[in-house]
mmCIF file of C-alpha atoms in Angstrom:
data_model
loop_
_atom_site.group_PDB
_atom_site.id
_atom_site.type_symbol
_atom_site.label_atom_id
_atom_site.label_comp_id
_atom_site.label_asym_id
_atom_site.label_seq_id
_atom_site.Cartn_x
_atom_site.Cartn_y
_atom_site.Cartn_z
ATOM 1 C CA UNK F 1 -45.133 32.173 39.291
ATOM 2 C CA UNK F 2 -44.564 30.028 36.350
ATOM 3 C CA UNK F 3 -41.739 27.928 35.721
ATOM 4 C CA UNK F 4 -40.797 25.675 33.103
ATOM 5 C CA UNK F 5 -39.226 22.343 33.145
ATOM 6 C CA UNK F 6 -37.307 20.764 30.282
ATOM 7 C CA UNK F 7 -36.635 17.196 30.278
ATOM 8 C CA UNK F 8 -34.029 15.482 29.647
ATOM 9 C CA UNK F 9 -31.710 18.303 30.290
ATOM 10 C CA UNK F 10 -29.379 16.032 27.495
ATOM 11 C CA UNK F 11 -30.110 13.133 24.961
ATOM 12 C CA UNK F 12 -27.254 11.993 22.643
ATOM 13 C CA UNK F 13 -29.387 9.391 20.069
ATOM 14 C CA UNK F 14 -28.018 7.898 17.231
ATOM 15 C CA UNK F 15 -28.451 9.050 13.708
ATOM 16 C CA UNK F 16 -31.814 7.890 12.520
ATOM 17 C CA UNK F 17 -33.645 7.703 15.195
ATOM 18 C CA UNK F 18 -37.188 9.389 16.240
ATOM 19 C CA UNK F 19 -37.511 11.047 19.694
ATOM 20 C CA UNK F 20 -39.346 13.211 21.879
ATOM 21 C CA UNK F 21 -38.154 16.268 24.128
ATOM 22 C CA UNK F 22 -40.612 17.265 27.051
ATOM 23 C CA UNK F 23 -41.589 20.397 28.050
ATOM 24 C CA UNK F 24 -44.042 21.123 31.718
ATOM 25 C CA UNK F 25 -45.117 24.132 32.771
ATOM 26 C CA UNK F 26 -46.675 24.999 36.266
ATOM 27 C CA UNK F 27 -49.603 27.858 35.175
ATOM 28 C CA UNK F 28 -51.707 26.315 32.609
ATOM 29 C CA UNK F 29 -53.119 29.519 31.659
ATOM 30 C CA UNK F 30 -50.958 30.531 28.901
ATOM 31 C CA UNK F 31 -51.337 32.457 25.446
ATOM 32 C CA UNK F 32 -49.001 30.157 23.663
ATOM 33 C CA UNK F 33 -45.718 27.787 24.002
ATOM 34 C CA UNK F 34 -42.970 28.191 21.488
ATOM 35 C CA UNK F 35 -40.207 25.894 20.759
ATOM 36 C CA UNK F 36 -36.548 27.282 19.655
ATOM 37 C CA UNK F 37 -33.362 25.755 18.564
ATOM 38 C CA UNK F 38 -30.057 26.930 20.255
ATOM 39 C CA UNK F 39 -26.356 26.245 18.485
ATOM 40 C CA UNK F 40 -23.703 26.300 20.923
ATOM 41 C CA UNK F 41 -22.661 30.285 21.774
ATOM 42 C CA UNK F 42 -25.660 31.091 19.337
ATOM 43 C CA UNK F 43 -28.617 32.897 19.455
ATOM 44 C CA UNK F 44 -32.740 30.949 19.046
ATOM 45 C CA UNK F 45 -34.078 30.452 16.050
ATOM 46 C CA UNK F 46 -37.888 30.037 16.361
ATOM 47 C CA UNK F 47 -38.810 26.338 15.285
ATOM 48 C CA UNK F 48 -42.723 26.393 16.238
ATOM 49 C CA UNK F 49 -45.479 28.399 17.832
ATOM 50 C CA UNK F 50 -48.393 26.586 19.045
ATOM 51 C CA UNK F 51 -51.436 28.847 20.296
ATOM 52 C CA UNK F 52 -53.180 27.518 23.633
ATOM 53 C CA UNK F 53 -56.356 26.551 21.202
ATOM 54 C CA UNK F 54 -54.348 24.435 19.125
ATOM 55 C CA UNK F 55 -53.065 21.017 20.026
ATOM 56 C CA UNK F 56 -50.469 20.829 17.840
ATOM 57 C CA UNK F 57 -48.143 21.975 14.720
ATOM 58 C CA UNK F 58 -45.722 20.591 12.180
ATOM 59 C CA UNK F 59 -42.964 22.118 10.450
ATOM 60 C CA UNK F 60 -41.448 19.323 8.180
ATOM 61 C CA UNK F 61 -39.864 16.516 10.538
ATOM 62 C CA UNK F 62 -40.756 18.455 13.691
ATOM 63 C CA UNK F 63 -44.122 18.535 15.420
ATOM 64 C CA UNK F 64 -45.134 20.204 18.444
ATOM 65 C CA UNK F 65 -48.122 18.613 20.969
ATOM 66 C CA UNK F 66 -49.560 20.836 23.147
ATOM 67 C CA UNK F 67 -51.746 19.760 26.152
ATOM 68 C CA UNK F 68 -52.653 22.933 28.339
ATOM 69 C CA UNK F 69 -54.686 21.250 30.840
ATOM 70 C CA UNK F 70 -52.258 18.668 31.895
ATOM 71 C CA UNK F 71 -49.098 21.681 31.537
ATOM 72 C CA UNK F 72 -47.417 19.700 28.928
ATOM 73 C CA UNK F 73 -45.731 19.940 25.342
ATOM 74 C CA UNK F 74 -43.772 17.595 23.497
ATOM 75 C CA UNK F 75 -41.394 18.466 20.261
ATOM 76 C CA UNK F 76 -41.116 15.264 18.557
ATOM 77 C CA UNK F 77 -38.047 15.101 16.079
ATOM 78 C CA UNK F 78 -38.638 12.644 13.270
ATOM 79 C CA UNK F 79 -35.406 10.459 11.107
ATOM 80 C CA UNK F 80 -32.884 12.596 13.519
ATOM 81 C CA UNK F 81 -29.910 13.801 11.712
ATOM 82 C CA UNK F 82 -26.259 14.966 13.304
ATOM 83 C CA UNK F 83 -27.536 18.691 11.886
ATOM 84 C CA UNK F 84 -29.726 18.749 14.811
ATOM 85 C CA UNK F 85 -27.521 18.879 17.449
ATOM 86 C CA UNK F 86 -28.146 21.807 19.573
ATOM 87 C CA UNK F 87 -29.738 22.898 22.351
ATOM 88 C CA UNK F 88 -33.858 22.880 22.018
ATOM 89 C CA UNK F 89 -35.856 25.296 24.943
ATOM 90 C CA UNK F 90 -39.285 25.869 25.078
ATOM 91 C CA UNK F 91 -41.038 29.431 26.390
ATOM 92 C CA UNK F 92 -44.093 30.102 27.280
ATOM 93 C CA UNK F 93 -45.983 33.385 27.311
ATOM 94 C CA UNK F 94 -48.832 33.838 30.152
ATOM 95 C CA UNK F 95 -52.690 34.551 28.560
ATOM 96 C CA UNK F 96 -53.105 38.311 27.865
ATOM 97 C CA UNK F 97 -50.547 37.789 24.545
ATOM 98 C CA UNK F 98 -48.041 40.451 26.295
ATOM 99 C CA UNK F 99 -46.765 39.187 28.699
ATOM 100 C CA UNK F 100 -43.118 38.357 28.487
ATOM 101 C CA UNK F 101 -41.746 34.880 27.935
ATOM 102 C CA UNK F 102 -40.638 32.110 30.726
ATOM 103 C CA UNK F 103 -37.888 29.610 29.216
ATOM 104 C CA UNK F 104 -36.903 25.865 29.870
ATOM 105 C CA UNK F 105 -33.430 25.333 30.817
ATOM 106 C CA UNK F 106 -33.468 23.476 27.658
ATOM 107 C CA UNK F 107 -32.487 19.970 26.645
ATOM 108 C CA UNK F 108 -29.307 19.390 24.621
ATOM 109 C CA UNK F 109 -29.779 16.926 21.636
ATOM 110 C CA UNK F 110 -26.567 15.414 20.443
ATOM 111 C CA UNK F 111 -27.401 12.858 17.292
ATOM 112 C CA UNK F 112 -24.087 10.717 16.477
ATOM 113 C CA UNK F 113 -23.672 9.855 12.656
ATOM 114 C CA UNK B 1 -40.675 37.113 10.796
ATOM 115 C CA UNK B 2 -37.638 39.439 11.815
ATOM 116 C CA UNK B 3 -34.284 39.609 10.358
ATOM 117 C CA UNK B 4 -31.848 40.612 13.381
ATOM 118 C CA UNK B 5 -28.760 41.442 13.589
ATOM 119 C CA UNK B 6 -26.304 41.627 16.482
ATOM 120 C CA UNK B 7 -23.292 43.042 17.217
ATOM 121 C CA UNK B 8 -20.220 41.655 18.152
ATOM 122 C CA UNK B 9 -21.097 38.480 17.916
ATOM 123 C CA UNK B 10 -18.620 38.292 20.935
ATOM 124 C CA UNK B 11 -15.991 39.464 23.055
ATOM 125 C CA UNK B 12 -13.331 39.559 25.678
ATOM 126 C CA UNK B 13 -13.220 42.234 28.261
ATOM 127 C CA UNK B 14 -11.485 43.416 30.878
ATOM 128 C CA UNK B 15 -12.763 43.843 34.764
ATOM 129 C CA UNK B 16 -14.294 47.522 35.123
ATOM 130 C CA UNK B 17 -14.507 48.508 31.602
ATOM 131 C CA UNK B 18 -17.764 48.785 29.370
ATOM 132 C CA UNK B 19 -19.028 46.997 26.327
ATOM 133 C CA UNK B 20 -22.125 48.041 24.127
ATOM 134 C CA UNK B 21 -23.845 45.336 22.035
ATOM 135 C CA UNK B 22 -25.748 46.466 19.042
ATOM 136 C CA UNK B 23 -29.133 45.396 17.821
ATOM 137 C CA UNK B 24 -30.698 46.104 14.243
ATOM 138 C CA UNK B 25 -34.200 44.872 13.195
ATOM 139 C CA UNK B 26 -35.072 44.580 9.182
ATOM 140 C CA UNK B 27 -38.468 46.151 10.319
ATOM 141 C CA UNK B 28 -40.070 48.249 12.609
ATOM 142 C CA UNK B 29 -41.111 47.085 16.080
ATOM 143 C CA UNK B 30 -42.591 48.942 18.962
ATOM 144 C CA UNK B 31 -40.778 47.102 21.556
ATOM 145 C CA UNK B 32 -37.326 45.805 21.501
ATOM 146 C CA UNK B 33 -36.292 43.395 24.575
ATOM 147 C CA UNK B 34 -32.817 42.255 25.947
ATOM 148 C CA UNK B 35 -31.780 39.087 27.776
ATOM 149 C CA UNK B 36 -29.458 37.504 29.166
ATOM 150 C CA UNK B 37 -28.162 33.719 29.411
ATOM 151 C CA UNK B 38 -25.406 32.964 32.385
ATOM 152 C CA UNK B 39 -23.669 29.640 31.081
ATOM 153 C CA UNK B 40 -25.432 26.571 31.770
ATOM 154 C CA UNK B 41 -29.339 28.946 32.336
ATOM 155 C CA UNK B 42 -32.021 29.364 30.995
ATOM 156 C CA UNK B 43 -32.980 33.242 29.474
ATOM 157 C CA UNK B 44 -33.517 35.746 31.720
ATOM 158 C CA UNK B 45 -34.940 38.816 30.681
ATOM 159 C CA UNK B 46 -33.121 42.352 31.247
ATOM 160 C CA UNK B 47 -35.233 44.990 30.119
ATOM 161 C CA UNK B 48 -38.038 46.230 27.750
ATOM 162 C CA UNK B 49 -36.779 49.354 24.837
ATOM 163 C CA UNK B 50 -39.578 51.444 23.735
ATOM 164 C CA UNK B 51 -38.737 54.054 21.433
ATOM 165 C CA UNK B 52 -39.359 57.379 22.935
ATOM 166 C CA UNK B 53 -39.295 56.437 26.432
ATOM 167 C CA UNK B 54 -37.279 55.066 29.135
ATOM 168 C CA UNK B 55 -36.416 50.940 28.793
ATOM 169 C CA UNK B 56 -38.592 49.263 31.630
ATOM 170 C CA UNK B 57 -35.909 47.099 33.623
ATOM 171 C CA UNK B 58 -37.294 43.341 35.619
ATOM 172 C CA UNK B 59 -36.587 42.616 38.943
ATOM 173 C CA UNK B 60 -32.450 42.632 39.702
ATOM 174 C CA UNK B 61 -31.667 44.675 36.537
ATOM 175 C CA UNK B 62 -30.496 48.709 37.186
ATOM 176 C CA UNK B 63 -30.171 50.949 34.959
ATOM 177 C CA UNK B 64 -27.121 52.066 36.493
ATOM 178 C CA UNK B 65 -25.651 48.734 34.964
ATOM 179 C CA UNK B 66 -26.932 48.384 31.958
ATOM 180 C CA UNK B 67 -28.545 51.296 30.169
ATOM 181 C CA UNK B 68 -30.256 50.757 27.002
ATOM 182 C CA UNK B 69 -30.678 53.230 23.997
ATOM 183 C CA UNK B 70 -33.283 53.110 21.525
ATOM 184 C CA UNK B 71 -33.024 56.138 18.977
ATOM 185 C CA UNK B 72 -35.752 54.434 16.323
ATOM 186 C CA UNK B 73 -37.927 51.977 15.859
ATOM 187 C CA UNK B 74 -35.157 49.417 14.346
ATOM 188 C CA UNK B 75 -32.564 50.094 16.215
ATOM 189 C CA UNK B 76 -31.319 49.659 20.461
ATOM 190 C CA UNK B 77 -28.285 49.245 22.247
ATOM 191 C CA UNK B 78 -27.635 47.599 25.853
ATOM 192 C CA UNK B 79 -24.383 48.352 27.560
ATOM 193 C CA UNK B 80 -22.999 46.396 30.137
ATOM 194 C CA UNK B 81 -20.980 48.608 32.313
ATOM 195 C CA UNK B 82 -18.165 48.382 35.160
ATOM 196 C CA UNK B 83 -17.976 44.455 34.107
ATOM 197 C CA UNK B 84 -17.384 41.891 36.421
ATOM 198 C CA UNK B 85 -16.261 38.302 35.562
ATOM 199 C CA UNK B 86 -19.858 37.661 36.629
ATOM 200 C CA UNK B 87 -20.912 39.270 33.678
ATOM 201 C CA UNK B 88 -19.760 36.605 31.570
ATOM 202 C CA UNK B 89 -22.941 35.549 29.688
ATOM 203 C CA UNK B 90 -24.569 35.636 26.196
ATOM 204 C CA UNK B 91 -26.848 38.841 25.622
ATOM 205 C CA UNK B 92 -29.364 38.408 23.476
ATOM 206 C CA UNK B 93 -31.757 41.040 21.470
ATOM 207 C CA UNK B 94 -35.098 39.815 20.790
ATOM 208 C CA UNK B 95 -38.704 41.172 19.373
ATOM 209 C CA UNK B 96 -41.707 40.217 18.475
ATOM 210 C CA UNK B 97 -43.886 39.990 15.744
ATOM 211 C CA UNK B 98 -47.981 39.438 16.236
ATOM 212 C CA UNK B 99 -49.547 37.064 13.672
ATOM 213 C CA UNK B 100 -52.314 34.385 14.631
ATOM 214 C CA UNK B 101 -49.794 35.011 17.561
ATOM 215 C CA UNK B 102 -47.195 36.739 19.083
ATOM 216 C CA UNK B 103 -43.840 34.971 17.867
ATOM 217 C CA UNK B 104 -40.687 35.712 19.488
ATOM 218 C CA UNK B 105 -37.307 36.025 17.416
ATOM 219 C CA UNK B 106 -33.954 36.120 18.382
ATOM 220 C CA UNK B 107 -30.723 37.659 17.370
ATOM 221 C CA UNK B 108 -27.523 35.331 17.283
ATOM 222 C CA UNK B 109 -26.365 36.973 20.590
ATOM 223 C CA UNK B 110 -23.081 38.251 21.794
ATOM 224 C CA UNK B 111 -20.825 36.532 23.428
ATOM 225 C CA UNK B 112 -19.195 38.266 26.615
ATOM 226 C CA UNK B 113 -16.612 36.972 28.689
ATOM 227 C CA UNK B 114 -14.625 38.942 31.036
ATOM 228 C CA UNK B 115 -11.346 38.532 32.417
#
């Protein structure tokens, strides 16, 4: 059964700064790993997909690492700003592309201005 | 990517009554799938809509409790019925769209508490 770990489970940074959430995962064979944003109450918005052939991706001052062998992916946040505060989870979806999603608790980023 | 559109974005309820939460996609998708998120967790997943047949339910989800509609291929509803304080969780309506992969996205969920 797969299960996925999220640390820290909080960060609270200050304003500025670069830094890395972690995401593990027990069953390395999965189909991809995507990384979501979550405001308090709110629903996800997608941030990143990263396919299990691809060892990373960048959407301006994020970038997702992806290392399937080792059951590990890191969403580094670049020049953090107090507009990303939220809650960031990470899913992954088992090989076969339909199989349903297993989330991280999530780790909740708080950047102070 | 999907456009989605939930509704209510939340509300309060009283013990035994019924709430349905209303989900509307920009485009059409062949499955629609509901979640929830008990305060402090991590998703869960509820159930599976396909239009034209019966919702597929996971493990520890009954029908009973929350039956789904899905009329078209935009549109679904969950209810959650004979609520419990237990209940109290954001629902969340979610599909997918395949690409170079398949991409989740995620409506901005409903907010249930009950009293």
């Amino acid at each position: 059964k797969q299960e996925v770990t999220q640390i820290p489970a909080a960060l609270s940074v200050p304003e500025g700064e670069n830094l890395v959430l972690n995401c593990s995962f027990t069953d390395s064979a999965i189909y991809n790993l995507q990384w979501f944003r979550q405001d308090p109450g709110k629903g996800l918005t997608s941030l990143l997909l990263i396919q299990s052939s691809q060892r990373e991706q960048t959407s301006g001052r994020l970038n997702a690492s992806l290392d399937k062998s080792s059951g590990r992916s890191t969403l580094y946040i670049a020049a953090s700003q107090p507009g990303d505060s939220a809650t960031y989870l990470c899913a992954v979806r088992r090989e076969g592309g339909s199989e349903k999603l297993v989330f991280g608790k999530g780790t909740k980023l708080t950047v102070n201005p | 990517s999907a456009v989605i559109s939930q509704k209510p974005s939340r509300d309060i309820c009283q013990r035994g009554t019924s709430l349905t939460i209303q989900c509307q996609v920009d485009s059409q998708v062949t499955m629609m799938f509901w979640y929830r998120q008990q305060p402090g967790q991590s998703l869960t997943l509820i159930a599976t809509a396909n239009q034209g047949s019966e919702a597929t339910y996971e493990s520890g989800f009954v029908i009973d409790k929350f039956p789904i509609s899905r009329p078209n291929l935009t549109f679904s509803t969950l209810t959650v019925s004979n609520m419990s304080p237990e209940d109290s969780s954001i629902y969340l309506c979610s599909v997918e769209k395949r690409g170079v992969g398949t991409e989740a996205f995620f409506g901005q969920g409903t907010r249930l508490t009950v009293v």
